[in-house]
């Protein structure tokens, strides 16, 4: 319960952002964060989970209406939408406000959806998973960093960010904590990006 009373204040020097990632927190906190920006960030990405769907759906729907992308797993797509299959569920969620939905399927990859397009991104297959802790944060950070650098929020750019995020997150699970994240070379990341692209064709 360390986050039960969490009430973050955005520093003034962070008041103009290209990309904002709303971590998996109480939707009330997420709404509070967004309300502190005089100028809306260029791109807002939302992470959430079934707990908030069960316990604070009203506020969750409010914050969903304010973001550009929501990232949830396949079961949460069904729960949030109330639909009987993923295709209908994604279409319904896209009417709630976001331009994009990323549906995660764990080791089986993730799919990016918009009203007009979809893009499947496989994972990089790891020989031995040591510790999955932090993989989701590595994914979100790499995804946001890629978009912030490109300042391009087209479907193609977001697809590339998804590939990059999957590649970076794959390093996280190979050792404990951040041990495998500290000295990754650009070449190693690019090797995994190319592997993912090859197995997506």
PDB file of C-alpha atoms in Angstrom:
ATOM      1  CA  UNK A   1       0.000   0.000   0.000  1.00  0.00           C
ATOM      2  CA  UNK A   2       2.942   2.364  -0.458  1.00  0.00           C
ATOM      3  CA  UNK A   3       1.082   4.122  -3.280  1.00  0.00           C
ATOM      4  CA  UNK A   4      -2.214   4.472  -1.376  1.00  0.00           C
ATOM      5  CA  UNK A   5      -1.600   8.146  -0.640  1.00  0.00           C
ATOM      6  CA  UNK A   6       0.515   8.897  -3.705  1.00  0.00           C
ATOM      7  CA  UNK A   7      -0.190  12.406  -4.988  1.00  0.00           C
ATOM      8  CA  UNK A   8       2.529  13.365  -7.487  1.00  0.00           C
ATOM      9  CA  UNK A   9       3.189  17.001  -8.403  1.00  0.00           C
ATOM     10  CA  UNK A  10       4.638  17.735 -11.830  1.00  0.00           C
ATOM     11  CA  UNK A  11       7.746  19.988 -11.596  1.00  0.00           C
ATOM     12  CA  UNK A  12       7.534  23.209 -13.612  1.00  0.00           C
ATOM     13  CA  UNK A  13      10.467  22.202 -15.808  1.00  0.00           C
ATOM     14  CA  UNK A  14       8.467  19.121 -16.875  1.00  0.00           C
ATOM     15  CA  UNK A  15       5.401  21.145 -17.847  1.00  0.00           C
ATOM     16  CA  UNK A  16       5.969  20.752 -21.595  1.00  0.00           C
ATOM     17  CA  UNK A  17       6.430  17.142 -22.669  1.00  0.00           C
ATOM     18  CA  UNK A  18       6.428  15.346 -25.981  1.00  0.00           C
ATOM     19  CA  UNK A  19       5.460  11.969 -24.511  1.00  0.00           C
ATOM     20  CA  UNK A  20       3.759  11.159 -21.204  1.00  0.00           C
ATOM     21  CA  UNK A  21       3.525   7.607 -19.867  1.00  0.00           C
ATOM     22  CA  UNK A  22       0.813   7.065 -17.260  1.00  0.00           C
ATOM     23  CA  UNK A  23       1.976   4.045 -15.283  1.00  0.00           C
ATOM     24  CA  UNK A  24      -0.360   1.433 -13.872  1.00  0.00           C
ATOM     25  CA  UNK A  25      -1.754   3.489 -10.987  1.00  0.00           C
ATOM     26  CA  UNK A  26      -5.141   4.468  -9.620  1.00  0.00           C
ATOM     27  CA  UNK A  27      -7.012   6.289 -12.420  1.00  0.00           C
ATOM     28  CA  UNK A  28      -7.612   9.146  -9.947  1.00  0.00           C
ATOM     29  CA  UNK A  29      -3.842   9.689  -9.813  1.00  0.00           C
ATOM     30  CA  UNK A  30      -3.576   9.450 -13.599  1.00  0.00           C
ATOM     31  CA  UNK A  31      -6.336  12.062 -13.996  1.00  0.00           C
ATOM     32  CA  UNK A  32      -4.596  14.328 -11.490  1.00  0.00           C
ATOM     33  CA  UNK A  33      -1.341  14.108 -13.442  1.00  0.00           C
ATOM     34  CA  UNK A  34      -2.951  15.006 -16.771  1.00  0.00           C
ATOM     35  CA  UNK A  35      -4.847  17.919 -15.190  1.00  0.00           C
ATOM     36  CA  UNK A  36      -1.548  19.519 -14.106  1.00  0.00           C
ATOM     37  CA  UNK A  37      -0.438  20.214 -17.691  1.00  0.00           C
ATOM     38  CA  UNK A  38      -1.470  23.556 -19.154  1.00  0.00           C
ATOM     39  CA  UNK A  39      -0.447  22.246 -22.584  1.00  0.00           C
ATOM     40  CA  UNK A  40      -1.394  18.639 -23.265  1.00  0.00           C
ATOM     41  CA  UNK A  41       1.612  16.443 -24.082  1.00  0.00           C
ATOM     42  CA  UNK A  42       1.868  15.512 -27.757  1.00  0.00           C
ATOM     43  CA  UNK A  43       1.310  11.832 -26.998  1.00  0.00           C
ATOM     44  CA  UNK A  44      -0.118  10.166 -23.865  1.00  0.00           C
ATOM     45  CA  UNK A  45       0.260   6.442 -23.285  1.00  0.00           C
ATOM     46  CA  UNK A  46      -1.805   4.670 -20.604  1.00  0.00           C
ATOM     47  CA  UNK A  47      -1.039   1.448 -18.788  1.00  0.00           C
ATOM     48  CA  UNK A  48      -3.750  -0.081 -16.628  1.00  0.00           C
ATOM     49  CA  UNK A  49      -5.044  -3.450 -15.431  1.00  0.00           C
ATOM     50  CA  UNK A  50      -8.116  -5.463 -14.477  1.00  0.00           C
ATOM     51  CA  UNK A  51      -7.951  -4.313 -10.830  1.00  0.00           C
ATOM     52  CA  UNK A  52      -8.891  -0.762 -11.838  1.00  0.00           C
ATOM     53  CA  UNK A  53     -11.597  -2.097 -14.159  1.00  0.00           C
ATOM     54  CA  UNK A  54     -13.090  -3.904 -11.166  1.00  0.00           C
ATOM     55  CA  UNK A  55     -12.660  -1.140  -8.604  1.00  0.00           C
ATOM     56  CA  UNK A  56     -12.616   2.265 -10.314  1.00  0.00           C
ATOM     57  CA  UNK A  57     -14.146   1.909 -13.764  1.00  0.00           C
ATOM     58  CA  UNK A  58     -15.718   5.385 -13.888  1.00  0.00           C
ATOM     59  CA  UNK A  59     -12.406   7.203 -13.407  1.00  0.00           C
ATOM     60  CA  UNK A  60     -10.649   4.711 -15.676  1.00  0.00           C
ATOM     61  CA  UNK A  61     -13.056   5.537 -18.508  1.00  0.00           C
ATOM     62  CA  UNK A  62     -12.423   9.254 -17.922  1.00  0.00           C
ATOM     63  CA  UNK A  63      -8.661   8.898 -18.270  1.00  0.00           C
ATOM     64  CA  UNK A  64      -8.992   6.552 -21.252  1.00  0.00           C
ATOM     65  CA  UNK A  65     -10.905   9.314 -23.047  1.00  0.00           C
ATOM     66  CA  UNK A  66      -7.906  11.642 -22.642  1.00  0.00           C
ATOM     67  CA  UNK A  67      -5.079   9.418 -23.935  1.00  0.00           C
ATOM     68  CA  UNK A  68      -3.686   8.567 -27.362  1.00  0.00           C
ATOM     69  CA  UNK A  69      -2.810   4.932 -26.647  1.00  0.00           C
ATOM     70  CA  UNK A  70      -3.850   2.307 -24.123  1.00  0.00           C
ATOM     71  CA  UNK A  71      -1.722  -0.780 -23.498  1.00  0.00           C
ATOM     72  CA  UNK A  72      -3.519  -3.802 -21.976  1.00  0.00           C
ATOM     73  CA  UNK A  73      -3.496  -7.569 -22.272  1.00  0.00           C
ATOM     74  CA  UNK A  74      -5.930  -9.746 -24.193  1.00  0.00           C
ATOM     75  CA  UNK A  75      -8.075 -10.642 -21.160  1.00  0.00           C
ATOM     76  CA  UNK A  76      -8.350  -6.969 -20.205  1.00  0.00           C
ATOM     77  CA  UNK A  77      -9.526  -6.093 -23.731  1.00  0.00           C
ATOM     78  CA  UNK A  78     -12.486  -8.415 -23.211  1.00  0.00           C
ATOM     79  CA  UNK A  79     -13.196  -7.144 -19.690  1.00  0.00           C
ATOM     80  CA  UNK A  80     -12.934  -3.446 -20.514  1.00  0.00           C
ATOM     81  CA  UNK A  81     -15.004  -3.665 -23.675  1.00  0.00           C
ATOM     82  CA  UNK A  82     -17.579  -6.174 -22.467  1.00  0.00           C
ATOM     83  CA  UNK A  83     -17.352  -7.814 -25.882  1.00  0.00           C
ATOM     84  CA  UNK A  84     -17.138 -11.515 -26.592  1.00  0.00           C
ATOM     85  CA  UNK A  85     -14.024 -11.411 -28.792  1.00  0.00           C
ATOM     86  CA  UNK A  86     -10.885  -9.329 -29.288  1.00  0.00           C
ATOM     87  CA  UNK A  87     -11.822  -7.834 -32.648  1.00  0.00           C
ATOM     88  CA  UNK A  88     -15.074  -6.374 -31.347  1.00  0.00           C
ATOM     89  CA  UNK A  89     -13.378  -5.403 -28.098  1.00  0.00           C
ATOM     90  CA  UNK A  90     -10.633  -3.425 -29.825  1.00  0.00           C
ATOM     91  CA  UNK A  91     -13.181  -1.590 -32.002  1.00  0.00           C
ATOM     92  CA  UNK A  92     -15.178  -0.611 -28.929  1.00  0.00           C
ATOM     93  CA  UNK A  93     -12.124   0.592 -26.981  1.00  0.00           C
ATOM     94  CA  UNK A  94     -11.097   2.756 -29.949  1.00  0.00           C
ATOM     95  CA  UNK A  95     -14.457   4.558 -29.616  1.00  0.00           C
ATOM     96  CA  UNK A  96     -13.620   5.432 -25.988  1.00  0.00           C
ATOM     97  CA  UNK A  97     -10.992   8.020 -27.000  1.00  0.00           C
ATOM     98  CA  UNK A  98      -7.611   6.446 -27.795  1.00  0.00           C
ATOM     99  CA  UNK A  99      -6.305   6.506 -31.366  1.00  0.00           C
ATOM    100  CA  UNK A 100      -4.345   3.309 -30.718  1.00  0.00           C
ATOM    101  CA  UNK A 101      -4.577   0.125 -28.651  1.00  0.00           C
ATOM    102  CA  UNK A 102      -1.723  -2.267 -27.939  1.00  0.00           C
ATOM    103  CA  UNK A 103      -2.992  -5.697 -26.957  1.00  0.00           C
ATOM    104  CA  UNK A 104      -0.297  -7.726 -25.190  1.00  0.00           C
ATOM    105  CA  UNK A 105      -0.235 -11.522 -25.288  1.00  0.00           C
ATOM    106  CA  UNK A 106       2.818 -12.229 -23.137  1.00  0.00           C
ATOM    107  CA  UNK A 107       5.374 -14.495 -24.789  1.00  0.00           C
ATOM    108  CA  UNK A 108       3.241 -14.520 -27.965  1.00  0.00           C
ATOM    109  CA  UNK A 109       3.884 -10.851 -28.699  1.00  0.00           C
ATOM    110  CA  UNK A 110       1.650  -7.819 -29.010  1.00  0.00           C
ATOM    111  CA  UNK A 111      -0.565  -6.233 -31.647  1.00  0.00           C
ATOM    112  CA  UNK A 112      -1.029  -2.536 -32.344  1.00  0.00           C
ATOM    113  CA  UNK A 113      -4.459  -1.445 -33.551  1.00  0.00           C
ATOM    114  CA  UNK A 114      -5.926   1.747 -34.972  1.00  0.00           C
ATOM    115  CA  UNK A 115      -9.268   2.305 -36.680  1.00  0.00           C
ATOM    116  CA  UNK A 116      -7.689   1.490 -40.038  1.00  0.00           C
ATOM    117  CA  UNK A 117      -4.682  -0.742 -39.400  1.00  0.00           C
ATOM    118  CA  UNK A 118      -3.154  -3.451 -37.262  1.00  0.00           C
ATOM    119  CA  UNK A 119       0.426  -4.565 -36.766  1.00  0.00           C
ATOM    120  CA  UNK A 120       1.577  -7.739 -35.012  1.00  0.00           C
ATOM    121  CA  UNK A 121       4.956  -7.695 -33.271  1.00  0.00           C
ATOM    122  CA  UNK A 122       6.418 -11.023 -32.098  1.00  0.00           C
ATOM    123  CA  UNK A 123       8.650 -11.229 -29.060  1.00  0.00           C
ATOM    124  CA  UNK A 124      12.337 -12.003 -29.148  1.00  0.00           C
ATOM    125  CA  UNK A 125      12.584 -15.608 -27.976  1.00  0.00           C
ATOM    126  CA  UNK A 126      14.730 -15.996 -24.854  1.00  0.00           C
ATOM    127  CA  UNK A 127      16.506 -19.296 -24.196  1.00  0.00           C
ATOM    128  CA  UNK A 128      16.108 -18.968 -20.426  1.00  0.00           C
ATOM    129  CA  UNK A 129      14.038 -16.416 -18.513  1.00  0.00           C
ATOM    130  CA  UNK A 130      15.751 -15.609 -15.201  1.00  0.00           C
ATOM    131  CA  UNK A 131      13.604 -12.791 -13.801  1.00  0.00           C
ATOM    132  CA  UNK A 132      10.639 -11.096 -15.532  1.00  0.00           C
ATOM    133  CA  UNK A 133      10.534  -8.276 -12.960  1.00  0.00           C
ATOM    134  CA  UNK A 134      10.763  -4.925 -14.687  1.00  0.00           C
ATOM    135  CA  UNK A 135      10.100  -6.192 -18.207  1.00  0.00           C
ATOM    136  CA  UNK A 136       6.911  -4.150 -18.466  1.00  0.00           C
ATOM    137  CA  UNK A 137       8.657  -0.993 -17.273  1.00  0.00           C
ATOM    138  CA  UNK A 138      11.531  -1.621 -19.689  1.00  0.00           C
ATOM    139  CA  UNK A 139       8.995  -2.012 -22.476  1.00  0.00           C
ATOM    140  CA  UNK A 140       7.139   1.206 -21.594  1.00  0.00           C
ATOM    141  CA  UNK A 141      10.332   3.215 -21.154  1.00  0.00           C
ATOM    142  CA  UNK A 142      11.833   2.051 -24.440  1.00  0.00           C
ATOM    143  CA  UNK A 143       8.546   2.620 -26.264  1.00  0.00           C
ATOM    144  CA  UNK A 144       8.176   6.158 -24.920  1.00  0.00           C
ATOM    145  CA  UNK A 145      11.840   6.970 -25.513  1.00  0.00           C
ATOM    146  CA  UNK A 146      11.621   5.882 -29.132  1.00  0.00           C
ATOM    147  CA  UNK A 147       8.560   8.058 -29.734  1.00  0.00           C
ATOM    148  CA  UNK A 148      10.024  11.022 -27.853  1.00  0.00           C
ATOM    149  CA  UNK A 149      13.128  10.904 -30.021  1.00  0.00           C
ATOM    150  CA  UNK A 150      11.248  10.533 -33.299  1.00  0.00           C
ATOM    151  CA  UNK A 151       8.441  12.998 -32.423  1.00  0.00           C
ATOM    152  CA  UNK A 152       6.432  11.063 -34.970  1.00  0.00           C
ATOM    153  CA  UNK A 153       3.129   9.557 -33.815  1.00  0.00           C
ATOM    154  CA  UNK A 154       1.995   7.895 -37.024  1.00  0.00           C
ATOM    155  CA  UNK A 155       0.935   4.241 -37.076  1.00  0.00           C
ATOM    156  CA  UNK A 156       4.235   3.282 -38.733  1.00  0.00           C
ATOM    157  CA  UNK A 157       6.286   5.128 -36.128  1.00  0.00           C
ATOM    158  CA  UNK A 158       4.371   3.547 -33.266  1.00  0.00           C
ATOM    159  CA  UNK A 159       4.859   0.127 -34.890  1.00  0.00           C
ATOM    160  CA  UNK A 160       8.618   0.755 -34.919  1.00  0.00           C
ATOM    161  CA  UNK A 161       8.464   1.857 -31.269  1.00  0.00           C
ATOM    162  CA  UNK A 162       6.714  -1.430 -30.441  1.00  0.00           C
ATOM    163  CA  UNK A 163       9.486  -3.448 -32.095  1.00  0.00           C
ATOM    164  CA  UNK A 164      12.132  -1.433 -30.252  1.00  0.00           C
ATOM    165  CA  UNK A 165      10.332  -1.853 -26.915  1.00  0.00           C
ATOM    166  CA  UNK A 166      10.038  -5.624 -27.355  1.00  0.00           C
ATOM    167  CA  UNK A 167      13.733  -5.855 -28.198  1.00  0.00           C
ATOM    168  CA  UNK A 168      14.819  -3.829 -25.162  1.00  0.00           C
ATOM    169  CA  UNK A 169      12.478  -5.651 -22.764  1.00  0.00           C
ATOM    170  CA  UNK A 170      13.913  -8.985 -23.883  1.00  0.00           C
ATOM    171  CA  UNK A 171      17.239  -8.082 -22.258  1.00  0.00           C
ATOM    172  CA  UNK A 172      15.584  -7.369 -18.922  1.00  0.00           C
ATOM    173  CA  UNK A 173      14.364 -10.919 -18.306  1.00  0.00           C
ATOM    174  CA  UNK A 174      17.731 -12.597 -18.910  1.00  0.00           C
ATOM    175  CA  UNK A 175      19.226 -11.596 -15.546  1.00  0.00           C
ATOM    176  CA  UNK A 176      18.091 -10.360 -12.135  1.00  0.00           C
ATOM    177  CA  UNK A 177      17.074  -6.738 -11.663  1.00  0.00           C
ATOM    178  CA  UNK A 178      18.803  -4.293 -13.984  1.00  0.00           C
ATOM    179  CA  UNK A 179      21.998  -6.354 -14.344  1.00  0.00           C
ATOM    180  CA  UNK A 180      21.426  -7.024 -18.029  1.00  0.00           C
ATOM    181  CA  UNK A 181      20.223  -3.502 -18.844  1.00  0.00           C
ATOM    182  CA  UNK A 182      23.256  -1.454 -17.824  1.00  0.00           C
ATOM    183  CA  UNK A 183      25.695  -2.102 -20.654  1.00  0.00           C
ATOM    184  CA  UNK A 184      23.544  -3.039 -23.656  1.00  0.00           C
ATOM    185  CA  UNK A 185      25.149  -1.908 -26.895  1.00  0.00           C
ATOM    186  CA  UNK A 186      23.237  -0.356 -29.765  1.00  0.00           C
ATOM    187  CA  UNK A 187      24.442  -3.230 -31.940  1.00  0.00           C
ATOM    188  CA  UNK A 188      22.897  -5.820 -29.596  1.00  0.00           C
ATOM    189  CA  UNK A 189      19.577  -3.987 -29.629  1.00  0.00           C
ATOM    190  CA  UNK A 190      19.664  -3.698 -33.414  1.00  0.00           C
ATOM    191  CA  UNK A 191      20.377  -7.436 -33.741  1.00  0.00           C
ATOM    192  CA  UNK A 192      17.208  -8.206 -31.802  1.00  0.00           C
ATOM    193  CA  UNK A 193      15.212  -5.608 -33.720  1.00  0.00           C
ATOM    194  CA  UNK A 194      16.293  -7.222 -36.985  1.00  0.00           C
ATOM    195  CA  UNK A 195      15.417 -10.677 -35.630  1.00  0.00           C
ATOM    196  CA  UNK A 196      11.926  -9.495 -34.676  1.00  0.00           C
ATOM    197  CA  UNK A 197      11.415  -7.839 -38.077  1.00  0.00           C
ATOM    198  CA  UNK A 198      12.607 -10.992 -39.861  1.00  0.00           C
ATOM    199  CA  UNK A 199      10.163 -13.173 -37.962  1.00  0.00           C
ATOM    200  CA  UNK A 200       7.314 -10.772 -38.602  1.00  0.00           C
ATOM    201  CA  UNK A 201       7.613 -10.946 -42.388  1.00  0.00           C
TER     202      UNK A 201
END
